[in-house]
Every structure is written in structure tokens, then in C-alpha cells.
Tab-separated table of C-alpha atoms in Angstrom:
chain	number	residue	atom	x	y	z
A	85	MET	CA	27.503	14.068	11.631
A	86	ILE	CA	24.198	14.220	9.805
A	87	ALA	CA	21.529	11.677	8.923
A	88	THR	CA	19.903	10.659	5.704
A	89	ILE	CA	16.732	8.661	5.265
A	90	SER	CA	16.129	6.488	2.224
A	91	ALA	CA	12.591	5.145	1.968
A	92	ASP	CA	10.114	3.700	-0.464
A	93	ILE	CA	6.394	3.099	-0.530
A	94	VAL	CA	5.597	-0.563	0.050
A	95	ARG	CA	3.754	-2.232	-2.849
A	96	SER	CA	3.079	1.107	-4.521
A	97	THR	CA	2.314	-0.672	-7.804
A	98	SER	CA	-0.864	-2.046	-6.215
A	99	LEU	CA	-2.321	1.474	-6.268
A	100	ALA	CA	-4.328	2.776	-9.180
A	101	THR	CA	-2.336	5.369	-11.133
A	102	LYS	CA	-4.578	8.227	-10.024
A	103	ASP	CA	-4.217	7.176	-6.374
A	104	LEU	CA	-0.425	6.984	-6.659
A	105	VAL	CA	-0.329	10.452	-8.229
A	106	GLU	CA	-2.441	11.865	-5.387
A	107	LEU	CA	-0.288	10.107	-2.792
A	108	ARG	CA	2.854	11.649	-4.300
A	109	LYS	CA	1.251	15.109	-4.163
A	110	SER	CA	0.328	14.604	-0.505
A	111	LEU	CA	3.832	13.367	0.279
A	112	TRP	CA	5.392	16.438	-1.329
A	113	GLN	CA	3.164	18.607	0.872
A	114	LEU	CA	4.191	16.646	3.965
A	115	LEU	CA	7.899	16.941	3.139
A	116	ASP	CA	7.516	20.686	2.631
A	117	GLU	CA	5.765	20.992	5.998
A	118	LEU	CA	8.469	18.943	7.732
A	119	GLY	CA	11.017	21.346	6.267
A	120	LYS	CA	9.279	24.147	8.169
A	121	VAL	CA	9.330	22.179	11.432
A	122	TYR	CA	12.846	20.678	11.333
A	123	THR	CA	15.646	23.152	10.663
A	124	GLY	CA	17.598	22.368	7.519
A	125	PHE	CA	15.550	19.293	6.629
A	126	TRP	CA	14.685	18.738	2.987
A	127	ALA	CA	13.699	15.765	0.881
A	128	ARG	CA	12.922	14.645	-2.629
A	129	ILE	CA	10.835	11.925	-4.249
A	130	VAL	CA	12.706	9.917	-6.864
A	131	ARG	CA	11.853	7.005	-9.168
A	132	GLY	CA	8.139	7.446	-8.541
A	133	ASP	CA	7.860	5.924	-5.081
A	134	SER	CA	11.238	6.462	-3.383
A	135	ILE	CA	12.108	9.215	-0.903
A	136	GLU	CA	15.531	10.613	0.053
A	137	CYS	CA	15.845	12.934	3.044
A	138	PHE	CA	18.651	15.145	4.331
A	139	VAL	CA	18.479	15.542	8.128
A	140	PRO	CA	21.209	17.870	9.451
A	141	ARG	CA	20.259	17.134	13.071
A	142	TYR	CA	20.782	13.386	12.994
A	143	ASN	CA	18.835	12.745	16.179
A	144	GLU	CA	15.618	13.914	14.447
A	145	ALA	CA	15.800	11.201	11.786
A	146	LEU	CA	13.797	8.498	13.572
A	147	ARG	CA	10.900	10.836	14.424
A	148	ILE	CA	10.777	12.013	10.800
A	149	ALA	CA	10.882	8.452	9.434
A	150	ILE	CA	8.037	7.358	11.725
A	151	LEU	CA	6.038	10.448	10.741
A	152	MET	CA	6.376	9.482	7.069
A	153	LYS	CA	5.317	5.906	7.827
A	154	LEU	CA	2.254	7.074	9.760
A	155	PHE	CA	1.344	9.571	7.056
A	156	VAL	CA	1.351	6.986	4.276
A	157	LYS	CA	-0.681	4.572	6.421
A	158	MET	CA	-3.239	7.355	6.888
A	159	GLU	CA	-3.308	8.327	3.228
A	160	VAL	CA	-3.824	4.824	1.808
A	161	SER	CA	-6.496	3.828	4.293
A	162	GLY	CA	-9.587	2.802	2.397
A	163	LEU	CA	-7.859	2.726	-0.990
A	164	ASP	CA	-7.915	-0.361	-3.177
A	165	CYS	CA	-4.374	-1.671	-2.664
A	166	GLU	CA	-2.461	-4.583	-1.168
A	167	GLU	CA	-2.722	-5.167	2.583
A	168	GLU	CA	1.043	-4.783	2.965
A	169	LEU	CA	0.853	-1.156	1.837
A	170	GLN	CA	-1.920	-0.365	4.298
A	171	ARG	CA	-0.033	-2.065	7.122
A	172	PHE	CA	3.547	-0.903	6.547
A	173	GLY	CA	3.187	2.315	4.555
A	174	ILE	CA	6.873	2.706	3.834
A	175	ARG	CA	10.100	0.848	4.477
A	176	PHE	CA	12.956	3.104	5.567
A	177	SER	CA	16.693	3.099	6.164
A	178	ILE	CA	18.574	5.665	8.271
A	179	GLY	CA	22.266	6.384	7.758
A	180	VAL	CA	24.201	8.538	10.227
A	181	GLY	CA	27.586	9.854	9.136
A	182	ASP	CA	29.328	12.385	6.927
A	183	ILE	CA	28.074	14.022	3.774
A	184	LYS	CA	30.194	15.500	0.970
A	185	TYR	CA	27.576	17.704	-0.611
A	186	ALA	CA	23.896	18.382	-0.096
A	187	ASP	CA	21.952	21.175	-1.755
A	188	LYS	CA	18.196	21.413	-2.159
A	189	LYS	CA	18.459	23.869	-5.044
A	190	ASP	CA	20.806	21.550	-6.967
A	191	ASP	CA	18.743	18.514	-5.884
A	192	ILE	CA	21.894	16.664	-4.815
A	193	ILE	CA	22.692	14.570	-1.735
A	194	ASP	CA	26.117	12.939	-1.938
A	195	GLY	CA	28.362	11.271	0.610
A	196	PRO	CA	28.793	8.275	2.935
A	197	ALA	CA	25.542	8.755	4.867
A	198	ILE	CA	23.300	8.619	1.791
A	199	TYR	CA	25.342	5.720	0.386
A	200	MET	CA	24.690	3.779	3.615
A	201	SER	CA	20.979	4.478	3.815
A	202	GLY	CA	20.487	3.795	0.102
A	203	ARG	CA	22.478	0.567	0.102
A	204	ASN	CA	20.705	-0.720	3.212
A	205	LEU	CA	17.298	0.139	1.763
A	206	ASP	CA	18.163	-1.921	-1.304
A	207	ASP	CA	19.191	-4.799	0.977
A	208	ILE	CA	15.961	-4.851	2.984
A	209	SER	CA	13.891	-4.402	-0.176
A	210	ARG	CA	15.404	-7.593	-1.574
A	211	LYS	CA	14.615	-9.458	1.645
A	212	GLY	CA	10.959	-8.521	1.341
A	213	ASN	CA	10.009	-9.114	4.977
A	214	VAL	CA	12.325	-6.508	6.578
A	215	PHE	CA	11.110	-2.914	6.660
A	216	THR	CA	13.759	-0.874	8.501
A	217	ALA	CA	17.533	-0.487	8.653
A	218	PHE	CA	19.871	1.711	10.674
A	219	GLN	CA	23.612	2.298	10.504
A	220	ILE	CA	26.104	4.747	12.017
A	221	MET	CA	29.288	5.274	10.016
A	222	ASP	CA	32.400	3.786	11.691
A	223	ALA	CA	30.416	2.603	14.736
A	224	PRO	CA	31.065	-0.829	16.283
A	225	GLU	CA	28.946	-3.549	14.710
A	226	SER	CA	27.455	-4.395	18.109
A	227	LEU	CA	26.180	-0.812	18.514
A	228	ASN	CA	24.728	-0.701	15.021
A	229	ASN	CA	23.005	-4.041	15.568
A	230	LEU	CA	21.547	-2.860	18.878
A	231	ILE	CA	20.062	0.371	17.499
A	232	ASP	CA	18.962	-1.405	14.318
A	233	SER	CA	16.896	-3.799	16.451
A	234	TYR	CA	15.576	-0.904	18.542
A	235	VAL	CA	14.362	0.927	15.438
A	236	ALA	CA	12.825	-2.255	14.025
A	237	LEU	CA	10.857	-2.952	17.206
A	238	LEU	CA	9.465	0.582	17.277
A	239	SER	CA	8.527	0.373	13.603
A	240	ASN	CA	6.877	-3.015	14.153
A	241	LEU	CA	4.675	-1.471	16.852
A	242	VAL	CA	3.605	1.296	14.463
A	243	ASP	CA	2.798	-1.354	11.839
A	244	THR	CA	0.012	-2.650	14.095
A	245	TYR	CA	-1.825	0.688	14.126
A	246	SER	CA	-5.178	1.249	12.535
A	247	ALA	CA	-5.481	4.346	10.356
A	248	LYS	CA	-7.334	6.136	13.182
A	249	GLN	CA	-4.563	5.353	15.664
A	250	ALA	CA	-1.952	6.387	13.095
A	251	GLU	CA	-3.424	9.857	12.632
A	252	VAL	CA	-3.545	10.504	16.395
A	253	ILE	CA	0.074	9.433	16.925
A	254	PHE	CA	1.105	11.401	13.824
A	255	TYR	CA	-0.167	14.647	15.312
A	256	LYS	CA	1.184	13.825	18.763
A	257	LEU	CA	4.662	13.336	17.286
A	258	LEU	CA	4.314	16.798	15.746
A	259	GLY	CA	3.634	18.222	19.210
A	260	TYR	CA	-0.143	18.695	19.059
A	261	LYS	CA	-2.070	18.475	22.340
A	262	GLU	CA	-5.039	16.107	22.593
A	263	VAL	CA	-7.569	18.949	22.575
A	264	GLU	CA	-5.985	20.313	19.388
A	265	ILE	CA	-6.097	16.871	17.769
A	266	SER	CA	-9.757	16.425	18.690
A	267	GLU	CA	-10.583	19.756	17.042
A	268	LYS	CA	-8.506	18.920	13.967
A	269	LEU	CA	-10.071	15.478	13.496
A	270	GLY	CA	-13.565	16.444	14.595
A	271	ILE	CA	-13.759	13.816	17.345
A	272	TYR	CA	-14.103	13.846	21.126
A	273	GLN	CA	-10.954	14.333	23.165
A	274	SER	CA	-11.806	11.091	24.976
A	275	SER	CA	-11.595	9.285	21.598
A	276	VAL	CA	-8.170	10.822	20.978
A	277	ASN	CA	-7.043	9.618	24.386
A	278	THR	CA	-8.406	6.113	23.822
A	279	ARG	CA	-6.683	5.770	20.438
A	280	SER	CA	-3.488	7.151	21.922
A	281	THR	CA	-3.552	4.736	24.852
A	282	ASN	CA	-4.327	1.722	22.664
A	283	ALA	CA	-1.442	2.713	20.367
A	284	GLN	CA	0.910	2.755	23.397
A	285	TRP	CA	1.788	6.415	22.905
A	286	GLY	CA	3.774	6.535	26.148
A	287	LEU	CA	6.120	3.807	24.922
A	288	VAL	CA	6.492	5.337	21.442
A	289	ASN	CA	7.140	8.793	22.844
A	290	THR	CA	9.764	7.532	25.298
A	291	ALA	CA	11.493	5.401	22.669
A	292	ILE	CA	11.833	8.283	20.219
A	293	LYS	CA	12.960	10.728	22.908
A	294	ASP	CA	15.605	8.239	24.089
A	295	PHE	CA	16.829	7.941	20.509
A	296	GLU	CA	17.000	11.723	20.208
A	297	GLU	CA	19.171	12.000	23.315
A	298	LEU	CA	21.850	9.585	22.080
A	299	LYS	CA	25.234	11.255	21.507
A	300	TYR	CA	26.724	9.164	18.731
A	301	LYS	CA	30.054	10.970	18.702
A	302	ASN	CA	30.570	10.155	22.373
A	303	ILE	CA	29.439	6.554	21.933
A	304	CYS	CA	31.640	5.920	18.912
A	305	GLY	CA	34.673	7.601	20.446
């Protein structure tokens, strides 16, 4: 089993063209960096503001999706754009299942997992007020509904972050220590700790780690 992530930038059309171009460049850099951190991960930006990710270790998908959300929130802070973009960053859909073919060089991701994540992203995009979706192929509906709600609650917490909180949690999710974050951001370590505490880092960290420890094959039988 692998995971795919389908995502899009919320209200991207509210950005000035030059700002959208710069955001895309920054996103490409982020995706390249994530490929160095997460073995086998690769992604592409399609249709201007949509992202498709191949995640061979399915349990890493939620951390990666939250990292992308935090990154966009950081990048659009202070830009002239709609409040929804600054609050939500991206909407994302995770599909866990099989894949028929995936090749970065050929720029192709094909199979049930990407069909699920893409279809569910389209569904939540039409709803307008839903920003996450999650589905495991062939899993009981009750299990999918449970994890879908779990992912939504975590994402909703991240939506409340200020840009300053978002950047601290972003680096913490990448494994940086507080002293390293303070040096990187040019702020006191006590400020890092305060932002982390106010963003409920302990809860976020536990929630993502719990997700990463789920054994879907065992659960689904």
C-alpha cells in the first residue's frame, strides 16, 4: 500500500499574478526538499495551483500534508489575498491504496490511490467549506469515517495558527530542536517555546505520531 496526496491552494486566484508565480516557485523548492527527507517521495504541481504527491510510505502522508498546509500559510502571510487563503493555505485529500504506475521521470501517477485522492479533493472543493478528506482503499466505511474525522480535526487546529505559530510547528514537524528554530528564525528560544505551546504542539505531535503507527493492512484484514 502507498499513499497519494491531492491538494490545491485555497482561493489562489485572489493572489496577484506575480505573487502566485513566486508561491509556485517556493512550493517547488519545498517539494524538492521533502523528497530529500522522505524516501521515495515526489510531487508535481499541475493546473497552476494543484499538487499531486506520491508517498510510498503511506504513514508519512499526513505529516507531509500538514507541512504543505503550514508552508503555504507562512508564504502568503502579509500578501494581499483573501482571508481564506491565509487561514487554510491548502485543502488536501489523502488516498491510501494500490498504484499501477508512478514515475517521476515520466511525470505519471496512475492507479486507485490517486483516483481516490483526486476524486475526494474534487468533492470537498465543490462543498467549499470542507478542507480535508481521507480514504483507505477497501477499508470499512466506519474506519474511513473515523480517520477522516481525525484528520479533519487536526487540520482544523492548524487552521487557527498565526503565521508565526505556523513556522515554528513547520520546523518542529521536520525534526528541528527549539534552539535550532530560534537560530533559524532569529528569535529567542523562549519565543519559540511560547508559540509552540500556544499552538498545542504536544497534541499535534502526538496525533501525527499516532497516525504514523497505524497498520492499515492489519486493520483492514
